[in-house]
mmCIF file of C-alpha atoms in Angstrom:
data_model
loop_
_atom_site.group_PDB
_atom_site.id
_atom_site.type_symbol
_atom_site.label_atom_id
_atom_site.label_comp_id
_atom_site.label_asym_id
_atom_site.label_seq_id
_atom_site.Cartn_x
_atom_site.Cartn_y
_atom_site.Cartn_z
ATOM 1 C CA UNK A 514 3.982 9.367 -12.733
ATOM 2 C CA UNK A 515 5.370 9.645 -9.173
ATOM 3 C CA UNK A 516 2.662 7.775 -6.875
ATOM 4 C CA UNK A 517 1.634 9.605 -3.781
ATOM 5 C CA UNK A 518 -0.904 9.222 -1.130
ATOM 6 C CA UNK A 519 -2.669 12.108 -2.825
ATOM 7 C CA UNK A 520 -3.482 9.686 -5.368
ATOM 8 C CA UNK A 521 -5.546 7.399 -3.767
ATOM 9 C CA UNK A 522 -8.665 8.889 -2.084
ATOM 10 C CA UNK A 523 -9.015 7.496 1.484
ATOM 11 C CA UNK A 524 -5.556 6.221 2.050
ATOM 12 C CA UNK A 525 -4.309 7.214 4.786
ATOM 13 C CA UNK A 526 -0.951 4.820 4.751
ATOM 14 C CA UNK A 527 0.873 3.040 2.556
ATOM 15 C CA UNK A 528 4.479 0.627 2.602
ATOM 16 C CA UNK A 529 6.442 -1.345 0.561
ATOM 17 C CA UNK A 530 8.446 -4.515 2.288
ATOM 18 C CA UNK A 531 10.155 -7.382 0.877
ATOM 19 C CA UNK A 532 9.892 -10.100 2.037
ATOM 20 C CA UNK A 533 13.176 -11.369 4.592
ATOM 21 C CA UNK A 534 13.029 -15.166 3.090
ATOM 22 C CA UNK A 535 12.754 -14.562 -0.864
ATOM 23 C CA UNK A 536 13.898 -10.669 -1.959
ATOM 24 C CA UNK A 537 11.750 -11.132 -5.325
ATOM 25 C CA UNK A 538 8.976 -10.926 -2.858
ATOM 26 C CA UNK A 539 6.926 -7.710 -1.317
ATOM 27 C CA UNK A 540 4.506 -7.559 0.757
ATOM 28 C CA UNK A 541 2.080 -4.315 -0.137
ATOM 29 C CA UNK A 542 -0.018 -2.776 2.729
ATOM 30 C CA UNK A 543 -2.486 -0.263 2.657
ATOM 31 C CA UNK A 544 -4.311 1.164 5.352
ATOM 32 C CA UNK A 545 -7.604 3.651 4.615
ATOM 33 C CA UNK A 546 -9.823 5.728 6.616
ATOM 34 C CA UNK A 547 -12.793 3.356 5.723
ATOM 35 C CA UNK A 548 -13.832 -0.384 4.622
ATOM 36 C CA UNK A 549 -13.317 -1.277 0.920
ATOM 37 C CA UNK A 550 -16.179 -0.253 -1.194
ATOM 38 C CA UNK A 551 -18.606 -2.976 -1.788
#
């Protein structure tokens, strides 16, 4: 299954980036339209 945005109610943005010292390393970031659920 191909993820999209679509997929994940809320989120507004979401990247992918390794990390510059160790490349079997990423960094995930998400960034929604509210606060994580409680």
């Amino acid at each position: 299954m191909k993820w999209t945005l679509g997929n994940e109610p809320g989120c507004r943005k979401f990247d992918v980036v390794s990390d510059a010292k160790d490349r079997n390393k990423f960094h995930l970031y998400e960034l929604y339209e509210d606060e994580m659920p409680s």
